[in-house]
Short mmCIF file of C-alpha atoms in Angstrom, two decimals:
data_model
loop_
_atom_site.label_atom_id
_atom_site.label_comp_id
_atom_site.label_asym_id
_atom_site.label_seq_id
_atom_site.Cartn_x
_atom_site.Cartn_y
_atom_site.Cartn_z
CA UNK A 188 -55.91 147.64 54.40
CA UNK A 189 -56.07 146.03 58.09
CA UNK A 190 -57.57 146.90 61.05
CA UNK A 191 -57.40 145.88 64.25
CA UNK A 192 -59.16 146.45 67.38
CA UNK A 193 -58.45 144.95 70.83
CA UNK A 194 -60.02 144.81 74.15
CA UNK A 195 -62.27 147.73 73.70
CA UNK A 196 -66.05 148.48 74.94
CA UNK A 197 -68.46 150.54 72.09
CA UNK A 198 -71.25 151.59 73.99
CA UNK A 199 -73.86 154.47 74.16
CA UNK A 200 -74.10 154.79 70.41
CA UNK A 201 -77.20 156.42 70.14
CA UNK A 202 -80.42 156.92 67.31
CA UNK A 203 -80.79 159.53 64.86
CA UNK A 204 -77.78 158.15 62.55
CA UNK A 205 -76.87 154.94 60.93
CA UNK A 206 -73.10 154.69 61.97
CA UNK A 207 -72.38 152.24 64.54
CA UNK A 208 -68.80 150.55 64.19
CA UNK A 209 -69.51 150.77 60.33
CA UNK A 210 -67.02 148.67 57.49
CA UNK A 211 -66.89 150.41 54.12
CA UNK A 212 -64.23 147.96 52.43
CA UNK A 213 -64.47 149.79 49.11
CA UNK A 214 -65.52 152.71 47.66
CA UNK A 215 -67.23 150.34 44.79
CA UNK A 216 -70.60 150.55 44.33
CA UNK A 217 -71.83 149.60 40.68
CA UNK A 218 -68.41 148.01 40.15
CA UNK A 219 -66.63 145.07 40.05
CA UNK A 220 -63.50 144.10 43.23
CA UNK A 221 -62.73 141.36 41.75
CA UNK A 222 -59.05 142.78 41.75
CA UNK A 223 -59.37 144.98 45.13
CA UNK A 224 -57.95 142.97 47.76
CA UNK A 225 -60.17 142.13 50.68
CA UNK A 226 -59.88 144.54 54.00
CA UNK A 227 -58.75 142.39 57.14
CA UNK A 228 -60.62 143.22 60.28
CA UNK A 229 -59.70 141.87 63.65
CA UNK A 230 -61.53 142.47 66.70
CA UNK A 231 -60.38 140.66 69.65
CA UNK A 232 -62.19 140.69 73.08
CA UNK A 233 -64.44 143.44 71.39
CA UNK A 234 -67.87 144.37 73.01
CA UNK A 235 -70.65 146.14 72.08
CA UNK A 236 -73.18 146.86 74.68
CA UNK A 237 -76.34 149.67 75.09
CA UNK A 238 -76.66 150.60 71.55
CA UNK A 239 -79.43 152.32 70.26
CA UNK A 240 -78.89 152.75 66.24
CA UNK A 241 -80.16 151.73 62.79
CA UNK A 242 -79.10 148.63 61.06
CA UNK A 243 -76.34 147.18 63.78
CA UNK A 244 -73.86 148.40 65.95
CA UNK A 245 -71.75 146.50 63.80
CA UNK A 246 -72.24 146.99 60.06
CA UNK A 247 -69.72 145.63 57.43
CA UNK A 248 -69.89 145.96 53.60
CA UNK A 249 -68.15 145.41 50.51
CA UNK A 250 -65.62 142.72 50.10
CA UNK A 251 -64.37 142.23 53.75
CA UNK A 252 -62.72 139.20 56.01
CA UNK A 253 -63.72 139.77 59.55
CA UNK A 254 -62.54 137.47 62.63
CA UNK A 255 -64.14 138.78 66.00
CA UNK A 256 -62.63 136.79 69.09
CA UNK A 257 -64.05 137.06 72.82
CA UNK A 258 -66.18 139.83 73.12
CA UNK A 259 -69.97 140.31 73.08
CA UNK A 260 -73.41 141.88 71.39
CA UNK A 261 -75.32 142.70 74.53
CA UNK A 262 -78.64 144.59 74.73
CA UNK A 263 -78.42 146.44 71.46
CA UNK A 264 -81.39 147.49 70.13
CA UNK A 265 -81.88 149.12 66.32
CA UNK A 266 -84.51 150.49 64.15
CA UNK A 267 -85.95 147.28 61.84
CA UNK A 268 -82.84 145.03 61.04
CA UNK A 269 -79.98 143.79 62.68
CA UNK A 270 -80.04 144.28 66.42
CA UNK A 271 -76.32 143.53 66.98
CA UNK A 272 -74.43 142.93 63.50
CA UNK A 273 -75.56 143.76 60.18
CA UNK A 274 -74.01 141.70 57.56
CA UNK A 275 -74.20 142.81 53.78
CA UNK A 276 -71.64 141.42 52.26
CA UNK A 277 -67.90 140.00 53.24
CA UNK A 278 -66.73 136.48 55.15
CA UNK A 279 -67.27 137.18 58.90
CA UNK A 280 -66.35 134.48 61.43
CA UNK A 281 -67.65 135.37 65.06
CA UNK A 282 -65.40 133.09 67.20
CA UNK A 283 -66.70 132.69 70.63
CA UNK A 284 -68.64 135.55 70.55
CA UNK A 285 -71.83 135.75 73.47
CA UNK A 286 -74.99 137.44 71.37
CA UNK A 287 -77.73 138.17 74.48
CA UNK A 288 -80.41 140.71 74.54
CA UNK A 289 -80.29 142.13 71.38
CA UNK A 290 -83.32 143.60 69.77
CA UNK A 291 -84.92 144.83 66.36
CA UNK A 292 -87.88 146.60 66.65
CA UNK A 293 -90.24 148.99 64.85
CA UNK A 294 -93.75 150.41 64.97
CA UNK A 295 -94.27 150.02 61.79
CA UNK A 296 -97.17 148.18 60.29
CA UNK A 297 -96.15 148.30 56.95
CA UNK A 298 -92.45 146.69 57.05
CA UNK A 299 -90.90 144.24 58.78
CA UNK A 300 -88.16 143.64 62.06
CA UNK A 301 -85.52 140.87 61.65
CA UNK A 302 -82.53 139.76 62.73
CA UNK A 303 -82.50 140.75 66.75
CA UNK A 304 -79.26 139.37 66.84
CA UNK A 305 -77.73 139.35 63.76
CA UNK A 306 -78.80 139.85 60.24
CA UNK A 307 -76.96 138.98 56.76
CA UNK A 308 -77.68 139.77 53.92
CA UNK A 309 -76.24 140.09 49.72
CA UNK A 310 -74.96 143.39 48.06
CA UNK A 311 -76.63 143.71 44.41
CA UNK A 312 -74.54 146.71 43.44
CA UNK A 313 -71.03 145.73 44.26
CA UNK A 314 -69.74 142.83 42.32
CA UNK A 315 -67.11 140.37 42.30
CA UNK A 316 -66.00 138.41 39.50
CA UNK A 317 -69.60 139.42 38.15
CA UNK A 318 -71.27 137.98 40.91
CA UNK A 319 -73.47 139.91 43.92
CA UNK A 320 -71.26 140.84 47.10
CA UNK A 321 -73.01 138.17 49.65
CA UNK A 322 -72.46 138.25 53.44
CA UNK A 323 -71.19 135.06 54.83
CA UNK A 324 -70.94 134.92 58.70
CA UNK A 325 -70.11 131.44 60.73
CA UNK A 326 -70.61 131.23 64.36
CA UNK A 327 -67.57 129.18 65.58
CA UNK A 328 -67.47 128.10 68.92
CA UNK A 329 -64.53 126.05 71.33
CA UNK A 330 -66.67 126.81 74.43
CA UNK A 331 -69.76 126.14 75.99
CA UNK A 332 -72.09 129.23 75.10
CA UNK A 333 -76.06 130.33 75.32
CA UNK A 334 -77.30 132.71 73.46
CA UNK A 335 -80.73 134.35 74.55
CA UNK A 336 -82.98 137.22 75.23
CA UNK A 337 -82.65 137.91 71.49
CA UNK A 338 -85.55 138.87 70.09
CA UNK A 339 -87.91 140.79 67.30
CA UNK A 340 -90.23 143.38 68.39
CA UNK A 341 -93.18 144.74 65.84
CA UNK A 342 -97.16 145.08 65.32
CA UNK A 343 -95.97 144.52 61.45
CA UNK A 344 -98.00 141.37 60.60
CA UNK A 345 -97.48 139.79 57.27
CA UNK A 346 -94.33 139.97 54.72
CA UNK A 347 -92.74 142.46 52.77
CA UNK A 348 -90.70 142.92 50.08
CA UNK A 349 -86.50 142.34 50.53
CA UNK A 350 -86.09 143.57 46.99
CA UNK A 351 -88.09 140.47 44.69
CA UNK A 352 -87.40 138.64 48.02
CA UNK A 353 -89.99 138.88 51.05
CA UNK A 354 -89.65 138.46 54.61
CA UNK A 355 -92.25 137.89 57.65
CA UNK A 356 -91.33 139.63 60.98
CA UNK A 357 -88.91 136.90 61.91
CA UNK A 358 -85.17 135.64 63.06
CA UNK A 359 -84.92 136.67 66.62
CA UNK A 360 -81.56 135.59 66.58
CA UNK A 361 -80.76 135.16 63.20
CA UNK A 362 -82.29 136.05 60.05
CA UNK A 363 -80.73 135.39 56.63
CA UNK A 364 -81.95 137.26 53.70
CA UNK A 365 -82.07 136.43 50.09
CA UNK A 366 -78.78 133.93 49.35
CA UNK A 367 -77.23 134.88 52.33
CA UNK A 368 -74.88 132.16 54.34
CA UNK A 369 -74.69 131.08 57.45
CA UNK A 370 -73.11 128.29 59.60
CA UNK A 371 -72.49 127.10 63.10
CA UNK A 372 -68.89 125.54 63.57
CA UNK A 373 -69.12 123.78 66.84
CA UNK A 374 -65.64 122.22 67.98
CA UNK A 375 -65.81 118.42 69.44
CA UNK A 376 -67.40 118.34 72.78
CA UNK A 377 -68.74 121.69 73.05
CA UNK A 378 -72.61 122.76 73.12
CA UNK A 379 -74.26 126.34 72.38
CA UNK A 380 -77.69 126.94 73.32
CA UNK A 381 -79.90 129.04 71.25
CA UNK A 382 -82.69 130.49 73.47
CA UNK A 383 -83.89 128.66 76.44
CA UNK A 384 -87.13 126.08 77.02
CA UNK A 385 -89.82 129.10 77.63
CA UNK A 386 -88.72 130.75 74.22
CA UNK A 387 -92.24 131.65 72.31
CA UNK A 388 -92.52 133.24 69.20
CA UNK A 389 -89.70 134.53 67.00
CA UNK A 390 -87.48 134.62 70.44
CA UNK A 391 -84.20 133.56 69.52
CA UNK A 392 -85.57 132.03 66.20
CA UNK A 393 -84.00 131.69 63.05
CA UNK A 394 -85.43 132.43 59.93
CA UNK A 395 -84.97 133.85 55.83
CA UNK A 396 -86.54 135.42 53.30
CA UNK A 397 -88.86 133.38 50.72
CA UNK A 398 -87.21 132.92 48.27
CA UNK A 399 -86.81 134.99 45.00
CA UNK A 400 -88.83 133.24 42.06
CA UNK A 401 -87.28 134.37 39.09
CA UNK A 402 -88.43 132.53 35.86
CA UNK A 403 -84.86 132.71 34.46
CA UNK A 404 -83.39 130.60 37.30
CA UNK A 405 -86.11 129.37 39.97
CA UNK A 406 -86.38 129.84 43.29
CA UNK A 407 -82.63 131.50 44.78
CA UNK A 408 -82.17 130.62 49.04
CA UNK A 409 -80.00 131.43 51.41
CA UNK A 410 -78.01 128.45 53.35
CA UNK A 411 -77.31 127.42 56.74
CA UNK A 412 -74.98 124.33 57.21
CA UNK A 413 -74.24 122.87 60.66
CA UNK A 414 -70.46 121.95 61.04
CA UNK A 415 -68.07 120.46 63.56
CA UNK A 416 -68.22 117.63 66.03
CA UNK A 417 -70.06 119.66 68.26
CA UNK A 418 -73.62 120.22 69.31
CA UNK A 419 -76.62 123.11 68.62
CA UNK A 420 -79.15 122.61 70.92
CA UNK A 421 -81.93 124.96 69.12
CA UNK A 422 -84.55 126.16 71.69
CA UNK A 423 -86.05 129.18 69.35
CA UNK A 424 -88.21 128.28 66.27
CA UNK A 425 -87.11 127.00 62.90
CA UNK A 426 -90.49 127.79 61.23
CA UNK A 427 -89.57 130.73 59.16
CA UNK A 428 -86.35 129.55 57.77
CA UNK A 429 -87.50 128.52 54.12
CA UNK A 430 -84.27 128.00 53.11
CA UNK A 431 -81.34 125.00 52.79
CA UNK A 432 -80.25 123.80 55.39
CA UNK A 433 -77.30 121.39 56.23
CA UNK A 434 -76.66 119.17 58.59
CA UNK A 435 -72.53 118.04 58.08
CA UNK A 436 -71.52 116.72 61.50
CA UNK A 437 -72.25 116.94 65.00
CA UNK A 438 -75.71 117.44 66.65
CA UNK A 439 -78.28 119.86 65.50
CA UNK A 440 -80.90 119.27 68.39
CA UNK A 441 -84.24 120.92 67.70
CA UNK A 442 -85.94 120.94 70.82
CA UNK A 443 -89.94 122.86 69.82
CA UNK A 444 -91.80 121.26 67.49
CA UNK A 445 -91.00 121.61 63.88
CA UNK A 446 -92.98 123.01 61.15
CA UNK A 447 -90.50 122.47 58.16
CA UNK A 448 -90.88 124.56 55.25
CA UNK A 449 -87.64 124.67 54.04
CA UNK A 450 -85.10 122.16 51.75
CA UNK A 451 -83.29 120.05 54.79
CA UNK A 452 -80.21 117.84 53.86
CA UNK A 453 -78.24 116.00 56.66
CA UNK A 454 -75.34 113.94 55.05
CA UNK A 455 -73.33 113.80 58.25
CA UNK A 456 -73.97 113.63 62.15
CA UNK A 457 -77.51 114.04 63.58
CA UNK A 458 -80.49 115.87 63.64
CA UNK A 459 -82.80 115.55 66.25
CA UNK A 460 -86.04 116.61 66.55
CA UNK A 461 -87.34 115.31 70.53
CA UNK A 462 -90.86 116.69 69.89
CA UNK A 463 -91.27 116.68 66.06
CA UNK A 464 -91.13 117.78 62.32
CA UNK A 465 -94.20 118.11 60.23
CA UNK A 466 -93.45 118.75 56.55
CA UNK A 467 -95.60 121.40 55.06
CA UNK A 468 -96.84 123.53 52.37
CA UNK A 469 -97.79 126.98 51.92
CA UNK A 470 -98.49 129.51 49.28
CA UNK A 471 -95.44 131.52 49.33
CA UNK A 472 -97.64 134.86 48.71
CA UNK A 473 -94.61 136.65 46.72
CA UNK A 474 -94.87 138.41 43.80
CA UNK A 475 -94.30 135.93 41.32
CA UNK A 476 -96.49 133.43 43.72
CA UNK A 477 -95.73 129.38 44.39
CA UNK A 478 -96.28 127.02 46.78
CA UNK A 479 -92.74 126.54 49.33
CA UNK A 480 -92.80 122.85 50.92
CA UNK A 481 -90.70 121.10 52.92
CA UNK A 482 -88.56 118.77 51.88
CA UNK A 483 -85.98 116.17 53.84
CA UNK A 484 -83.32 114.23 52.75
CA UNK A 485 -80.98 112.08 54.70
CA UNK A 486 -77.81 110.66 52.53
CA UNK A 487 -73.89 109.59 53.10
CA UNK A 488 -73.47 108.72 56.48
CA UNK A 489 -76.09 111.16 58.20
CA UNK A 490 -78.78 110.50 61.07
CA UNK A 491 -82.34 112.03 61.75
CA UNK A 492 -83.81 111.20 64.79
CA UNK A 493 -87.77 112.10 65.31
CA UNK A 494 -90.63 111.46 67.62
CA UNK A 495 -93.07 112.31 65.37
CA UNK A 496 -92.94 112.35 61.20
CA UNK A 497 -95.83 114.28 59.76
CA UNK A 498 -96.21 115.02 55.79
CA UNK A 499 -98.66 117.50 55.25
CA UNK A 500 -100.31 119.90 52.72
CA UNK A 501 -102.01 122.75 54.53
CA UNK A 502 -101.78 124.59 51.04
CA UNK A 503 -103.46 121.95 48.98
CA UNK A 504 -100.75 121.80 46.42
CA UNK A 505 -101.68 119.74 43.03
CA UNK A 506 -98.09 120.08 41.53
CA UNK A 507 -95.97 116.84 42.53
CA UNK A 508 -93.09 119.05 42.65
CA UNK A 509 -94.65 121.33 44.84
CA UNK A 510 -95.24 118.66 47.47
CA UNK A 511 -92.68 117.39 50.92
CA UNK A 512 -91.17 114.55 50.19
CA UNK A 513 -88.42 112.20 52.68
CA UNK A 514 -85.91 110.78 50.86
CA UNK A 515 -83.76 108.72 52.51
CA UNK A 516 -80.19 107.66 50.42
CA UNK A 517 -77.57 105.23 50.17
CA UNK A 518 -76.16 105.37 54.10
CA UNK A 519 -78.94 107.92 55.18
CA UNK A 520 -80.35 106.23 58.66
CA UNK A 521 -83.93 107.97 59.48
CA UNK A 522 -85.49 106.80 62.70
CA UNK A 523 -88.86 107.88 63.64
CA UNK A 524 -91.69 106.60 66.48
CA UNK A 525 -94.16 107.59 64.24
CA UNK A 526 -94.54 108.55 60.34
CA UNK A 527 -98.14 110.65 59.20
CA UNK A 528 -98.22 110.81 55.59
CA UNK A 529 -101.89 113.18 55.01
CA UNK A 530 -103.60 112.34 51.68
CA UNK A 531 -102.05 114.06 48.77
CA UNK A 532 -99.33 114.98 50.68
CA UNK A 533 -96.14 113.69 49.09
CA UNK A 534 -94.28 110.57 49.47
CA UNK A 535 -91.54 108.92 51.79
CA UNK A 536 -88.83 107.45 49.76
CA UNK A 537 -86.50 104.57 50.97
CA UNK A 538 -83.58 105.02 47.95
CA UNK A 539 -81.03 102.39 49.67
CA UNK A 540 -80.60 104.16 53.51
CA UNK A 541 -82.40 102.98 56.34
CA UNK A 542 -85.74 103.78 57.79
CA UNK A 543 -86.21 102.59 61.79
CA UNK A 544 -89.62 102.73 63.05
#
């Protein structure tokens, strides 16, 4: 089926019940689409403003192909995840679409808020082609756009468990859970702005789960690639994103300083760091328990531009594979004022690319 809604205002949705503007593609829990054909959703010049609900004013699941043009998430606020859009499974492109003052908040102290803005996630119980259901939403852009104000809001301290996967308080903008995708598709010449210089905290941050560590299969993250000729200029913390992350083309500009602890590949464009990355370790504190590092790697014809290059190992990791490590490949160019590599803290390769200090 399609569906299509145009130039339309959902506003004063209000607590007590989950249903925002709510997707159900398929009636098809515990089975496989594979042979349903995908619902079609377009909303065009769409907004959805002073919402109070649980889990987004915009919720889609099941196997779904959204395009939202024009429009806006503007001061929505929900109970835990999700603030504007929750994302559980389906191919959602948000195309010029302003995300400001959205909110996720509890007062819990036993779970977790995430996601002010937007939060994606994978469906376990719906399958297709045997696979889980997982929620991929890109952020394309072909103007100038800032989001901010967007924001996480709980005493919660900690993480919790996302289901073998678990999650600090985290992603005021953006938080992607288990092997959820993301992206940012920035067209030539045009800049968005994620959060603004006096961001603290998990304002207009992005983050993920830990990762699941099943002994089958390892460690399972979500993504996040950075596409187009384009420019992010990243104002909000990276921190709590522990998982990979691409840099394709364009300018990913990371303007706080940067403690890495996720798997970092940039094999096209930039990525610029004006006040720092420190590679890290910690002990990832889930249930089957491991030490997440950060790791960079700069290959094909990708740049990574740093004041400051700091290896660490705050978690006193013994396993070499356990430790941050720079590799930098065959027409990988890293330049960086300084390099800090801390004793026992992993190793700076230079594997045919070029290192400018």
């Amino acid at each position: 089926q399609n569906i299509s809604v145009s130039d339309t205002v959902f506003t004063g949705l209000v607590s007590g019940t989950k249903r925002g503007f709510w997707i159900y593609a398929h009636n098809g829990y515990g089975h496989d689409v594979k042979d349903e054909k995908a619902t079609e959703v377009e909303l065009n010049n769409v907004t959805f403003k002073n919402n109070k609900v649980s889990q987004g004013s915009l919720f889609v699941y099941d196997k779904t192909k959204l395009h939202m043009k024009g429009g806006a998430f503007d001061n929505n606020e929900t109970t835990d995840i999700g603030g504007g859009a929750m994302i559980k499974s389906g191919t959602i492109v948000f195309e010029d679409v302003l995300f400001q003052n959205n909110v996720a908040k509890n007062n819990s102290k036993t779970t977790y808020a995430a996601g002010g803005a937007v939060y994606v996630d994978i469906t376990t119980g719906i399958k297709q082609n045997g696979k889980d259901s997982v929620g991929d939403v890109t952020f394309k852009l072909t103007k100038d756009m800032a989001y901010t104000g967007n924001r996480i809001d709980s005493p919660f301290e900690g993480t919790a468990d996302t289901y073998d996967w678990y999650a600090y308080p985290s992603g005021g903008f953006l938080f992607l859970d288990r092997y959820a995708k993301g992206a940012f598709d920035i067209a030539d010449g045009v800049t968005l702005t994620i959060g603004t210089a006096s961001a603290t905290g998990e304002e207009d941050s992005i983050a993920s789960a830990l990762p699941n560590t099943k002994k089958d299969n390892g460690p399972e993250y979500s993504t996040l690639v950075k596409k187009g000729a384009g420019t992010v200029v990243m104002y909000g913390s990276m921190d709590k994103y522990f998982g990979d992350f691409t840099v394709e083309a364009g300018t990913f500009d990371v303007r706080k300083a940067w403690k890495s602890l996720g798997n970092t590949t940039v094999t096209g464009g930039v990525l610029s760091a004006s006040n720092g990355i420190t590679l890290d370790t910690m002990k990832a504190g889930t249930k089957l328990d491991f030490i997440q590092s950060g790791k960079l790697t700069v290959s094909g014809e990708g740049t990574v531009t740093v004041k400051s290059l700091k290896l660490a190992n705050s978690a006193e990791a013994t396993n070499k594979d356990r430790l941050p490590f720079v590799l930098i490949e065959k027409g990988g160019t890293l330049r960086a004022d300084t390099i800090d590599v801390a004793d026992n803290a992993g190793t700076v390769t230079l594997a045919g690319g070029t290192l400018e200090t």
